[in-house]
XYZ file of C-alpha atoms in Angstrom:
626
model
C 37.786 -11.904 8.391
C 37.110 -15.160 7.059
C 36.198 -14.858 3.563
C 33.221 -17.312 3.602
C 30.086 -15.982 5.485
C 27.454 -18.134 7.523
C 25.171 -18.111 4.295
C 27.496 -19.999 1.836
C 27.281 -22.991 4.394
C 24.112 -23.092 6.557
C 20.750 -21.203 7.078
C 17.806 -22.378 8.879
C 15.593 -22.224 5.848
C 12.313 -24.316 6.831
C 12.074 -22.118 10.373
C 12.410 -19.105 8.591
C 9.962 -19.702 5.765
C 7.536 -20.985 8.331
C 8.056 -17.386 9.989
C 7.718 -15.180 7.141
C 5.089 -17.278 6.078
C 3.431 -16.388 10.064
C 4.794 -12.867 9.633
C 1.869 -11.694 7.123
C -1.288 -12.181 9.357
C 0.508 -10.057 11.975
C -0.361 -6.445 11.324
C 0.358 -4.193 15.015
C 3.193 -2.802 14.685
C 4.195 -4.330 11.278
C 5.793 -1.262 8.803
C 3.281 -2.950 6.487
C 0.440 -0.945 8.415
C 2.838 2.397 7.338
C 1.926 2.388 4.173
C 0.777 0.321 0.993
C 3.928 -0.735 -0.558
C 3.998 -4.198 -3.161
C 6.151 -7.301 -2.985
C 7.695 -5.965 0.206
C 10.061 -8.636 2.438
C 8.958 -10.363 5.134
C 11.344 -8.700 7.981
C 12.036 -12.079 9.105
C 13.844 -12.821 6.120
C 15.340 -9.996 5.667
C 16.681 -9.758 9.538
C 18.216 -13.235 9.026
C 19.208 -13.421 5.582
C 21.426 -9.938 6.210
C 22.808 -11.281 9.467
C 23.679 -14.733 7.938
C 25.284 -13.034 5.427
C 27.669 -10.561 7.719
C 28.554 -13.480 10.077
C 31.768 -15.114 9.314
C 31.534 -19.259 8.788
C 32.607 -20.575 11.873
C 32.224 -24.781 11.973
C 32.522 -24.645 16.338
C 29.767 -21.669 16.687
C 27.744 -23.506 13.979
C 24.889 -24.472 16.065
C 24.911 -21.748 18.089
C 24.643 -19.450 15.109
C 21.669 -21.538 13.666
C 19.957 -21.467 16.793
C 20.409 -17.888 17.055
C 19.164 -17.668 13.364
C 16.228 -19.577 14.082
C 15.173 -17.399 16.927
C 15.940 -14.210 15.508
C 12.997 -15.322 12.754
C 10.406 -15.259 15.105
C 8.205 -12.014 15.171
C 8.471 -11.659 19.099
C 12.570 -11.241 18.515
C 11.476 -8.006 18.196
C 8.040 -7.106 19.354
C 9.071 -8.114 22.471
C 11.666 -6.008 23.856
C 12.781 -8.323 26.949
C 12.990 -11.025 24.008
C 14.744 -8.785 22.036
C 17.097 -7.168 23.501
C 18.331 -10.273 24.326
C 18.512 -11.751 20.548
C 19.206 -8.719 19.430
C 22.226 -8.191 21.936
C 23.671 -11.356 20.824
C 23.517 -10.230 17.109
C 25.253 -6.842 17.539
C 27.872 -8.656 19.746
C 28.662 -11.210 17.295
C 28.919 -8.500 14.620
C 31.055 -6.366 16.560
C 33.205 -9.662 16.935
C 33.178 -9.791 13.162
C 33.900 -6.105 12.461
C 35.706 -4.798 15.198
C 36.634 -1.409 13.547
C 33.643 -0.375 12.806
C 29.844 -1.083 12.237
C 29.386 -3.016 8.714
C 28.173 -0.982 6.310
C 25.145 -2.590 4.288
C 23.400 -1.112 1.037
C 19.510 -2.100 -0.780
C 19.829 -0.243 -4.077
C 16.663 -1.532 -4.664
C 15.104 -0.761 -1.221
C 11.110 -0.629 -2.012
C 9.697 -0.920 1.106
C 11.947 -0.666 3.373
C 12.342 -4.447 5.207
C 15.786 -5.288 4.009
C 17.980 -1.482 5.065
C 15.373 -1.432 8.542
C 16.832 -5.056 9.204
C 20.515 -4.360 8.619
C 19.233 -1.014 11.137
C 17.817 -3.049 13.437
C 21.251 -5.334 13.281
C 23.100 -2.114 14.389
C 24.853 -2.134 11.194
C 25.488 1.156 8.776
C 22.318 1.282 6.830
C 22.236 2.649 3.477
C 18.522 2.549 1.210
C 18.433 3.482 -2.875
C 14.907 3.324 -5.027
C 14.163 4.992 -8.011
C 10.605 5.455 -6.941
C 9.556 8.944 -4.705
C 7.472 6.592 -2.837
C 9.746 3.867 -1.536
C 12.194 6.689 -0.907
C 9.524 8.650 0.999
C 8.549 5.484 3.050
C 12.609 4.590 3.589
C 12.965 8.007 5.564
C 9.711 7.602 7.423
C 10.989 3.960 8.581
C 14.640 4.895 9.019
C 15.171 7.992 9.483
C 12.621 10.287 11.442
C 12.187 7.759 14.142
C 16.004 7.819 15.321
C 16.200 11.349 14.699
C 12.942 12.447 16.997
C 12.430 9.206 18.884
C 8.937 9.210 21.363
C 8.389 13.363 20.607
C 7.666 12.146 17.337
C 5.478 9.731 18.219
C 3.307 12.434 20.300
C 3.914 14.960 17.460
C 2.014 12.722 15.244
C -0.813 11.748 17.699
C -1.278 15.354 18.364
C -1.387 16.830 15.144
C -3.445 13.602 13.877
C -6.262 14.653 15.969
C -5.973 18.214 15.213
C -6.396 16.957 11.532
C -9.519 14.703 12.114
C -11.080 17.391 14.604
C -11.124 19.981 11.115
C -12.199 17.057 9.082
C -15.411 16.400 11.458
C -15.947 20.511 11.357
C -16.052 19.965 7.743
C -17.593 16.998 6.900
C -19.991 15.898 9.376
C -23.436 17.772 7.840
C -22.601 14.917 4.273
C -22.067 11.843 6.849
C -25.093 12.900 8.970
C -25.801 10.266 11.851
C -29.103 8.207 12.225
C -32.038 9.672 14.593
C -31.290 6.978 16.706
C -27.412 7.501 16.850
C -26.939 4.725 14.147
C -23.328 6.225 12.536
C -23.450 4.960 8.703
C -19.970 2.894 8.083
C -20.561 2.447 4.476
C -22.972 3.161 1.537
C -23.177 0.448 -1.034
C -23.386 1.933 -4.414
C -23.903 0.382 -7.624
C -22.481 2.070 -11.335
C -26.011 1.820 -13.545
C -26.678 1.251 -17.242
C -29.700 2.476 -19.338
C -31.581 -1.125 -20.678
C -30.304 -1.040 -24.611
C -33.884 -2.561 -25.123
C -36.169 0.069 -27.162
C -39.469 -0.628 -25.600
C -37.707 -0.926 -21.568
C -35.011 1.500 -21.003
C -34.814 0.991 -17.347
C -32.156 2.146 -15.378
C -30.004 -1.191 -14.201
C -27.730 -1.375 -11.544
C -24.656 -2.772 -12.128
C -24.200 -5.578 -9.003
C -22.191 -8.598 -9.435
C -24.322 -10.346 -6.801
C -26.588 -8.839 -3.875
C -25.309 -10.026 -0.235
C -24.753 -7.530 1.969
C -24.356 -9.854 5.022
C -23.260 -13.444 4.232
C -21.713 -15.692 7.287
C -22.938 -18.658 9.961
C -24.955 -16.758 11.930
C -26.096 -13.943 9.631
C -27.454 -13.968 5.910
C -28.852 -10.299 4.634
C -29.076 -9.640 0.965
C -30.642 -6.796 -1.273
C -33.453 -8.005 -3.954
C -34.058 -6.485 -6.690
C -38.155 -6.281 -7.806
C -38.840 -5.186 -10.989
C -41.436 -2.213 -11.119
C -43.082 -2.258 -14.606
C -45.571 0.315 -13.387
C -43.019 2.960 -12.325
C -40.366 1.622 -14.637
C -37.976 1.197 -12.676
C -35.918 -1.353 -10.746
C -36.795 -1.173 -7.046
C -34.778 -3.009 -3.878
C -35.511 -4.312 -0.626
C -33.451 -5.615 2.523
C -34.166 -9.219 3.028
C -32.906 -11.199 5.994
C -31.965 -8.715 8.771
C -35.028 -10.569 11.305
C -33.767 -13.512 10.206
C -36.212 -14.502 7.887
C -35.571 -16.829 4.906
C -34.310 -15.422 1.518
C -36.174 -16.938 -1.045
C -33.730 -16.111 -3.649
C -30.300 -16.271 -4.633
C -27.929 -13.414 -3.802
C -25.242 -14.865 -6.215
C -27.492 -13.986 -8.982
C -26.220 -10.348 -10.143
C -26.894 -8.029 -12.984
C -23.534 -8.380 -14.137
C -20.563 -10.253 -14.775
C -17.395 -9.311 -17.223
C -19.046 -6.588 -18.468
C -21.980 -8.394 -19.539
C -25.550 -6.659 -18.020
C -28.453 -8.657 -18.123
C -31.674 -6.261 -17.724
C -33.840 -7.792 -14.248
C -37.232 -5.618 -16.083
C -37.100 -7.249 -19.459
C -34.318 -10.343 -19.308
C -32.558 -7.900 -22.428
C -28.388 -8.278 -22.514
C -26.186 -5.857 -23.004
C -22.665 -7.610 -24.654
C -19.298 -6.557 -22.893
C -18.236 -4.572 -25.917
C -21.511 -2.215 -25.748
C -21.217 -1.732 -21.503
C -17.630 -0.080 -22.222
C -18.872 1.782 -25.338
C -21.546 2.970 -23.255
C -19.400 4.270 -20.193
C -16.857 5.984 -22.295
C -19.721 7.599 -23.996
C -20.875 9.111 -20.494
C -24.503 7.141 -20.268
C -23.603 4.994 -16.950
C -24.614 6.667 -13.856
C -24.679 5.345 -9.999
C -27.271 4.980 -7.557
C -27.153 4.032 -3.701
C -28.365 0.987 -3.197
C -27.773 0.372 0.616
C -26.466 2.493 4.150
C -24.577 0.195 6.345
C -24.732 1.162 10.187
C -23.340 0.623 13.514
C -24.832 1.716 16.758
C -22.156 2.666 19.219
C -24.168 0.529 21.975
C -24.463 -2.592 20.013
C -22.921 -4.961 18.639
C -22.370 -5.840 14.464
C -23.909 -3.957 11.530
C -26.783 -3.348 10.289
C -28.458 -2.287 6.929
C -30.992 -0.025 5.461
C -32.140 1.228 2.581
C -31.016 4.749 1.281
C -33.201 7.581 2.156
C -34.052 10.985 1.082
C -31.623 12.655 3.504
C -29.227 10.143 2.568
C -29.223 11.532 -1.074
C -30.073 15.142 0.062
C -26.252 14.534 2.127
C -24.680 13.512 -1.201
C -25.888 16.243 -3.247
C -24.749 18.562 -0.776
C -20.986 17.273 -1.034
C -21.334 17.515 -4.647
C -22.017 21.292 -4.095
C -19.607 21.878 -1.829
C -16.465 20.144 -3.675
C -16.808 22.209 -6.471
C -17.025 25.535 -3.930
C -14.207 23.712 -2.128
C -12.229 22.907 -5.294
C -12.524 25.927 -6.766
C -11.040 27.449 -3.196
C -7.648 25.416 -3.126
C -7.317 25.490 -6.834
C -6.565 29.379 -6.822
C -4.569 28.667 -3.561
C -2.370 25.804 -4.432
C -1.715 26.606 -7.995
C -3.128 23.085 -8.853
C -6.110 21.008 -9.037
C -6.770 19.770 -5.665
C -8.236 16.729 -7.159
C -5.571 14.840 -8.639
C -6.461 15.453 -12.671
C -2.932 13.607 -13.637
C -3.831 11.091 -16.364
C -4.583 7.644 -15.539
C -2.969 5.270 -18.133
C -4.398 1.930 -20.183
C -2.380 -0.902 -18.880
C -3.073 -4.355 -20.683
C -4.004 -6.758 -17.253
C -3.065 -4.111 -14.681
C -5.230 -1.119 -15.223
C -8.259 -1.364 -17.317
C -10.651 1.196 -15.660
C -9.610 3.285 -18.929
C -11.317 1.116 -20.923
C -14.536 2.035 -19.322
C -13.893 6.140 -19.754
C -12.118 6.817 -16.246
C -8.797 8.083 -17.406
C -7.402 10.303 -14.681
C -6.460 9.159 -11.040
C -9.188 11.802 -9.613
C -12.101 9.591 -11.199
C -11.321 7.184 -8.841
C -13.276 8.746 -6.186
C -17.068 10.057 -6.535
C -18.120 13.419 -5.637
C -18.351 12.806 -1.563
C -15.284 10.653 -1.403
C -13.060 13.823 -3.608
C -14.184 15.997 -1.066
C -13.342 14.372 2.098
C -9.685 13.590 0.883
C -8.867 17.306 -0.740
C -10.243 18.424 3.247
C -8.076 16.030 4.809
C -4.923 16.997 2.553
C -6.079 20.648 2.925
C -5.698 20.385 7.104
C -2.726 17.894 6.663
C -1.049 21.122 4.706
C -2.697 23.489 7.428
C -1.353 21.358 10.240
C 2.139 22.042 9.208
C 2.234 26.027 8.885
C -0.094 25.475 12.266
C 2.939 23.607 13.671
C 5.256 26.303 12.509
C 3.206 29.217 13.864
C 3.671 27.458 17.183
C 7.546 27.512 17.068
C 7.814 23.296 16.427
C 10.829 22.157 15.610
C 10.932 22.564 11.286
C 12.468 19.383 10.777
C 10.441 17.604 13.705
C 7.252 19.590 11.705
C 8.522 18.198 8.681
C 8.492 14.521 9.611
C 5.103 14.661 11.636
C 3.369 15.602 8.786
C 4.861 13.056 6.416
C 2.846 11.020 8.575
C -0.182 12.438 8.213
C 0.093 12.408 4.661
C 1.269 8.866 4.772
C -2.136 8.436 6.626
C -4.403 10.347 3.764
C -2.600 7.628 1.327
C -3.656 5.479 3.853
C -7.560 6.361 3.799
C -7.406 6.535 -0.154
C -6.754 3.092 -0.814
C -10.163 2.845 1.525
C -11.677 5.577 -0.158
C -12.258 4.809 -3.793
C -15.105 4.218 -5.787
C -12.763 0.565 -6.710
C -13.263 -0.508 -3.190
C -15.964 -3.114 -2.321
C -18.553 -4.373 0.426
C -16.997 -7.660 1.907
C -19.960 -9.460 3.032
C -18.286 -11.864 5.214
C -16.725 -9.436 7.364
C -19.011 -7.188 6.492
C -16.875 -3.935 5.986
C -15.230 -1.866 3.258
C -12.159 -4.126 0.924
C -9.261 -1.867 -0.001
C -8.483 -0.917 -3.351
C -4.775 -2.802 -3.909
C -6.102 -6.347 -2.524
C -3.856 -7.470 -5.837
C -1.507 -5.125 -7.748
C -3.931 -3.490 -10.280
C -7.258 -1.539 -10.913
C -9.747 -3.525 -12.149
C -13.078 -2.429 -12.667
C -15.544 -2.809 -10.187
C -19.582 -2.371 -10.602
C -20.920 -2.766 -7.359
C -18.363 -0.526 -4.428
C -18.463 0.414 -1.116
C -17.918 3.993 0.049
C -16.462 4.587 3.389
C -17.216 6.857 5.503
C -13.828 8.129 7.027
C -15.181 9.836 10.122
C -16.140 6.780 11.628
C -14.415 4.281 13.224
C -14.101 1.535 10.775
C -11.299 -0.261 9.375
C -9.915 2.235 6.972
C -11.434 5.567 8.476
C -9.062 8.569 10.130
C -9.009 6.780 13.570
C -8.469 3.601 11.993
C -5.390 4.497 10.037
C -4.164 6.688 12.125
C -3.884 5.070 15.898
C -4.324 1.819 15.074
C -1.687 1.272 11.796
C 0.777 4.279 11.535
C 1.019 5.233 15.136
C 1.007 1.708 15.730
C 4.205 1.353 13.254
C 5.707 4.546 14.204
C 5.969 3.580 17.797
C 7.813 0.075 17.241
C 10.603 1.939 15.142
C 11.103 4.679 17.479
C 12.860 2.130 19.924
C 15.103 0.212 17.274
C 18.015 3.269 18.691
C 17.314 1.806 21.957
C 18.161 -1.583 21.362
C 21.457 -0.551 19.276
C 24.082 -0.843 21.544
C 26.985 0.830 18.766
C 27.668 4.335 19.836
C 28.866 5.531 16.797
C 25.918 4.528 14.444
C 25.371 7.128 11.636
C 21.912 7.972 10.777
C 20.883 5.792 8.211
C 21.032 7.495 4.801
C 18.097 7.210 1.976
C 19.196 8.094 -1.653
C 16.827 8.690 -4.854
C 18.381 7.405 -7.672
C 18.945 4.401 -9.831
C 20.814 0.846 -9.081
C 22.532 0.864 -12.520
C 24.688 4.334 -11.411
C 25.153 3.957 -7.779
C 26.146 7.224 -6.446
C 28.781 5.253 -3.814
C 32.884 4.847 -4.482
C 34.676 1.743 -5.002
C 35.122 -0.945 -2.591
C 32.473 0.829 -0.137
C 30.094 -1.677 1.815
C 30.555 -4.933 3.479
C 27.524 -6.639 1.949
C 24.908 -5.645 -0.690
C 21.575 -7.396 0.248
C 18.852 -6.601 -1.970
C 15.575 -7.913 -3.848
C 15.473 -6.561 -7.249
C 12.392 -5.988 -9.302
C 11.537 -9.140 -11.570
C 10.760 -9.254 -15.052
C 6.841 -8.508 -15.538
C 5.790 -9.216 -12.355
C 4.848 -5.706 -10.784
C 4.625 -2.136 -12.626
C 5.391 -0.400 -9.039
C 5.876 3.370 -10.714
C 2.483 2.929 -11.991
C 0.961 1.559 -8.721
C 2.339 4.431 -6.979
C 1.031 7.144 -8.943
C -2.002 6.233 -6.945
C -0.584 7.921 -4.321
C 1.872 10.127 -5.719
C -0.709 12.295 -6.675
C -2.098 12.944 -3.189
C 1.600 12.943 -1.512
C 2.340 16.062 -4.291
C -0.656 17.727 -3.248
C -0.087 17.674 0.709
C 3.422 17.520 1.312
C 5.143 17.791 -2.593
C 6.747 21.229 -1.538
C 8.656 19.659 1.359
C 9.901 17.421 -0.733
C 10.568 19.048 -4.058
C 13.289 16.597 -5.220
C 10.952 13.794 -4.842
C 7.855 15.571 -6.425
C 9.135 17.469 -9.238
C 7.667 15.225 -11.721
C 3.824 15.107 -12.657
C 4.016 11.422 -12.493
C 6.765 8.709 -11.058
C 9.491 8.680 -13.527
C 9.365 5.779 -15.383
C 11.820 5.895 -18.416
C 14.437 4.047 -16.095
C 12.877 2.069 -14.307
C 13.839 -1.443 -14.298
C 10.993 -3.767 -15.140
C 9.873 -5.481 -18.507
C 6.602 -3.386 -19.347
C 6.346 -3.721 -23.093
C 3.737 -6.245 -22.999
C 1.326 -3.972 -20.299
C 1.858 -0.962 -22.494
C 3.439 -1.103 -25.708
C 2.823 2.579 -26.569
C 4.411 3.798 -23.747
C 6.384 1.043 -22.955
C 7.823 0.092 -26.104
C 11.161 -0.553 -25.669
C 10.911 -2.017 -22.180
C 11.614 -6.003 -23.592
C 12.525 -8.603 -21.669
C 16.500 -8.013 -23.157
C 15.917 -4.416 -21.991
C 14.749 -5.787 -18.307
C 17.977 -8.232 -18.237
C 20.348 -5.707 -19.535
C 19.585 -3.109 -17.442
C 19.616 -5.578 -14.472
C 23.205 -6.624 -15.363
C 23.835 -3.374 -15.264
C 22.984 -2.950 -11.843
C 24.590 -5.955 -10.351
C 28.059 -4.497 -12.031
C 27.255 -1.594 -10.110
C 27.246 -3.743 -7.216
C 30.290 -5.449 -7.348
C 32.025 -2.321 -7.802
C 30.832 -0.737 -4.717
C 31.613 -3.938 -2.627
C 34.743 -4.059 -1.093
C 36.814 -7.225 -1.857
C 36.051 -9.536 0.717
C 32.225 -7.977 0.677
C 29.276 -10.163 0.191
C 26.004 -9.724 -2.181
C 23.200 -11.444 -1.275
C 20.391 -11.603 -4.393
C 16.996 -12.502 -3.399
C 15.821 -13.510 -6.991
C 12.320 -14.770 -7.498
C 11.105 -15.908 -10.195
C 9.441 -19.417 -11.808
C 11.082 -20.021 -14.943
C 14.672 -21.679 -14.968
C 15.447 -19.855 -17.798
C 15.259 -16.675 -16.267
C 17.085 -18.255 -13.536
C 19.938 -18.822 -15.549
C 19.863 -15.499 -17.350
C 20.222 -14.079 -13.562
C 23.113 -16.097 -12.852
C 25.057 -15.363 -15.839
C 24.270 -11.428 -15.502
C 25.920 -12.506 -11.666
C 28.565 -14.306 -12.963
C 29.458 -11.666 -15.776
C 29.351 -8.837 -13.314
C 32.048 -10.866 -11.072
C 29.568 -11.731 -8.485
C 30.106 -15.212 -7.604
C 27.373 -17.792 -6.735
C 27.218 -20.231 -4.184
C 23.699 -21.191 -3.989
C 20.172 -20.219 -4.322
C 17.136 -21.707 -1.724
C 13.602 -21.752 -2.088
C 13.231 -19.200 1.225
C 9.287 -17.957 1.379
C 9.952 -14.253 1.153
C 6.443 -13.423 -0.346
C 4.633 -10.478 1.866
């Protein structure tokens, strides 16, 4: 084979970009809609980057290879299947060409979500995924594995046992979710975290809002004011806007902002240091502010104010999570709701700050109980499957969905989540890579059909997902292609021999950029709780093990953290690319997707590269951002 690859001399960089760059507002059928995962690839860049770097340099086929390249970028090369198994056809022939003994064998030691090893899949090539983190392992076999193995009977599996799942939940949870007289279904309540008024002679109960819209586009403008009640001390609220009528205030105007309360009853302040004194000493409460509704035989939503049997509803849940709790704890041998503590992170995590220090107070009362009822029938749906003589392995990978899917309806289901007012629905938790505090949120309710619910997750993203990957097998046209194989371990001991893989194509954690153990604990805790047994090698720790993970954290968290320094970060990274070269084989290729700002840390990159015998042809500004 020629020893320099299509990627040392050409790549269609600006039509690639401009399709990765495409690739993030398209969601059906994206492995994005899986699962949460951070910093993931776009699968346009991965698909042509690992291609570019199998294919041999050829200077008569050179246009016919960037052409191909070009192509292969766009989103329909494989959404499409006439499209693709035309592209696609042409790739695996081309490779064959190039390897004629057998498929090439490609390894992501750092495989995170997934993109890079489904790619190199999808390319009909030997795939072969690494992470040190459960979760990215987890997600690896749920994107590679399970949907080769099972195909379509997986995809029904899931469907099936999905609605089996949401048909307990509604048995369950329906009375605390209860449905307008009219047939109004509440989508959302809007609550708001509250503060006692530090002022002696007022003492009024403030709610915590960072502005007031609940409604805020062309055609509609609704907003909540506040009226102070000196009489009945207390702040009161009405709905203003919903006929249309003018506001006669400003909805931007909030009660707080950085931790800084300003009293509507008196115009007293409460300074950001006292706020976070005062909610790790226990004294903030919440109070419903707002119901947001949707009629099933009209159109938009619509908003009222919380009623008695609204609050009669949520004092029921409260009563019935800790009979509920109390229930699984003696079955399970563990606190159904996830009492693992939640660490102080300088930037990343700061809830702590404010007294919520384990990953259960994330949730309030109602929202803890719906998700230890939908990981209590995700755990029922598997012996359920068993008891019905299903397949154990086909049982096992059904319900990894499902408890993909509860991950799913967490990040939707946290008392961090807020009310978007211009689309006018509930805002997922990891809309950036941290947990910042938030006063004003929006609870979900996840029998309904909005974005984030059961359904929503479900049908419309992992189904969705699930039944792309099931028909990768079908465009692979190598009859010998092994199952791909997903490792846990760590990219500075690579448990491969010498000389192994044709190219090493990978996108390595950077510096300080993303804490993903941490991240993941998020949903590490519910993943241990619904489907940890399954899975013991991935869930015997409390937490995601940390100690080796490769990322400088000293700065976040210098108590735990302490000897995670930028030298650590580099040397453990040079580590890792030695481990590379030796498990290439001689005339194997590494391709480094490396991004970061700073030349320095450019140059320390290339010199770990260079040290670690890897040598460098180039580096291109590629938008690989997801």
């Amino acid at each position: 084979m020629n020893s320099k690859r299509l990627i040392e001399v050409e790549f269609p960089l600006g039509e690639v970009s401009k399709e990765s760059a495409r690739e993030k507002n398209i969601r059906h059928g994206h492995i994005s809609t899986l699962h949460i995962y951070w910093a993931r690839r776009p699968l346009a860049a991965s698909r042509t980057t690992t291609l570019a770097a199998l294919l041999p340099y050829n200077p008569q086929q050179l246009k016919k290879h960037e052409y191909l390249l070009q192509n292969l970028a766009r989103w329909e090369a494989i959404s499409d299947p006439r499209v693709a198994q035309a592209l696609l056809g042409e790739a695996h022939r081309l490779l064959r060409e190039a390897f004629p003994d057998a498929p090439p064998r490609v390894l992501d030691p750092f495989a995170g979500g997934g993109s890079i090893p489904l790619e190199a899949l999808r390319l009909g090539c030997e795939t072969h995924a690494l992470d040190y983190n459960p979760l990215a392992v987890l997600l690896n076999i749920a994107i590679l594995q399970y949907p080769l193995q099972f195909g379509e009977t997986l995809v029904e599996e899931v469907r099936r046992w999905g609605e089996w799942v949401l048909q307990e939940a509604r048995r369950a949870l329906s009375e605390f979710y209860p449905t307008d007289p009219d047939g109004s279904v509440p989508v959302g309540y809007i609550w708001a975290r509250t503060l006692p008024c530090q002022n002696p002679a007022c003492g009024v109960e403030i709610p915590l809002m960072r502005q007031t819209w609940l409604a805020n586009t062309d055609k509609k403008r609704v907003a909540l004011r506040l009226i102070p009640n000196r009489e009945a001390r207390r702040i009161d609220a009405e709905i203003v806007g919903q006929r249309g009528e003018p506001l006669g205030f400003d909805p931007e105007l909030g009660t707080v902002a950085r931790a800084r309360v300003s009293c509507p009853m008196c115009g007293g302040v409460i300074d950001d240091d006292t706020t976070r004194r005062l909610f790790r000493e226990g004294k903030a409460g919440q109070r419903m502010m707002a119901v947001v509704l949707h009629h099933p035989q009209r159109s938009g939503k619509f908003y009222r104010l919380p009623t008695e049997r609204d609050l009669a509803a949520y004092n029921a849940a409260q009563q019935a999570l800790k009979d509920l709790r109390a229930r699984l704890h003696a079955a399970w041998g563990i606190d159904p709701v996830p009492d693992e503590p939640l660490p102080l992170m300088s930037g990343v995590f700061n809830v702590p700050i404010y007294g919520i220090n384990q990953w259960g107070e994330l949730f309030n009362s109602r929202q803890q109980l719906a998700l230890i009822t939908f990981t209590d029938a995700v755990r029922r749906a598997h012996a359920q499957m068993l008891a019905e003589d299903v397949n154990p392995e086909l049982a096992k990978a059904a319900v990894t969905y499902l408890a993909l899917a509860v991950g799913r309806i967490a990040d939707y289901l946290s008392n961090l989540c807020i009310h978007d007012n211009t689309q006018e629905r509930t805002v997922h938790v990891f809309g950036r890579q941290a947990l910042p505090m938030v006063w004003d949120y929006s609870e979900l309710n996840p029998l309904s059909d909005a974005v984030g619910s059961w359904a929503s997750m479900l049908y419309r993203r992992i189904i969705g997902a699930l039944s792309q990957l099931v028909h990768i097998s079908v465009l692979d046209k190598s009859k010998d292609l092994p199952l791909p194989k997903v490792l846990h371990g760590s990219a500075t001991n690579l448990p491969y021999p010498d000389n192994h893989f044709d190219a090493v194509v990978t996108d390595p954690p950077y510096y300080i950029n993303i804490p993903y153990a941490d991240l993941s604990d998020f949903f590490y805790v519910w993943l241990k709780r619904s489907i940890g047994s399954l899975y013991p090698d991935l869930f015997a720790t409390p937490l995601t093990p940390k100690s080796d993970e490769i990322c400088q954290m000293h700065h976040w968290d210098p108590v735990r953290y302490k000897e995670k320094t930028r030298d650590w970060y580099e040397s453990k990274l040079a580590q890792a690319f030695r481990e590379i070269q030796r498990v290439l084989k001689p005339d194997g290729i590494a391709v480094i997707v490396f991004a970061h700002k700073t030349t320095e840390a450019w140059e320390t990159v290339l010199n770990a590269l260079l040290e670690a015998g890897l040598y460098t042809t180039a580096s291109w500004p590629l938008h690989t951002e997801m």
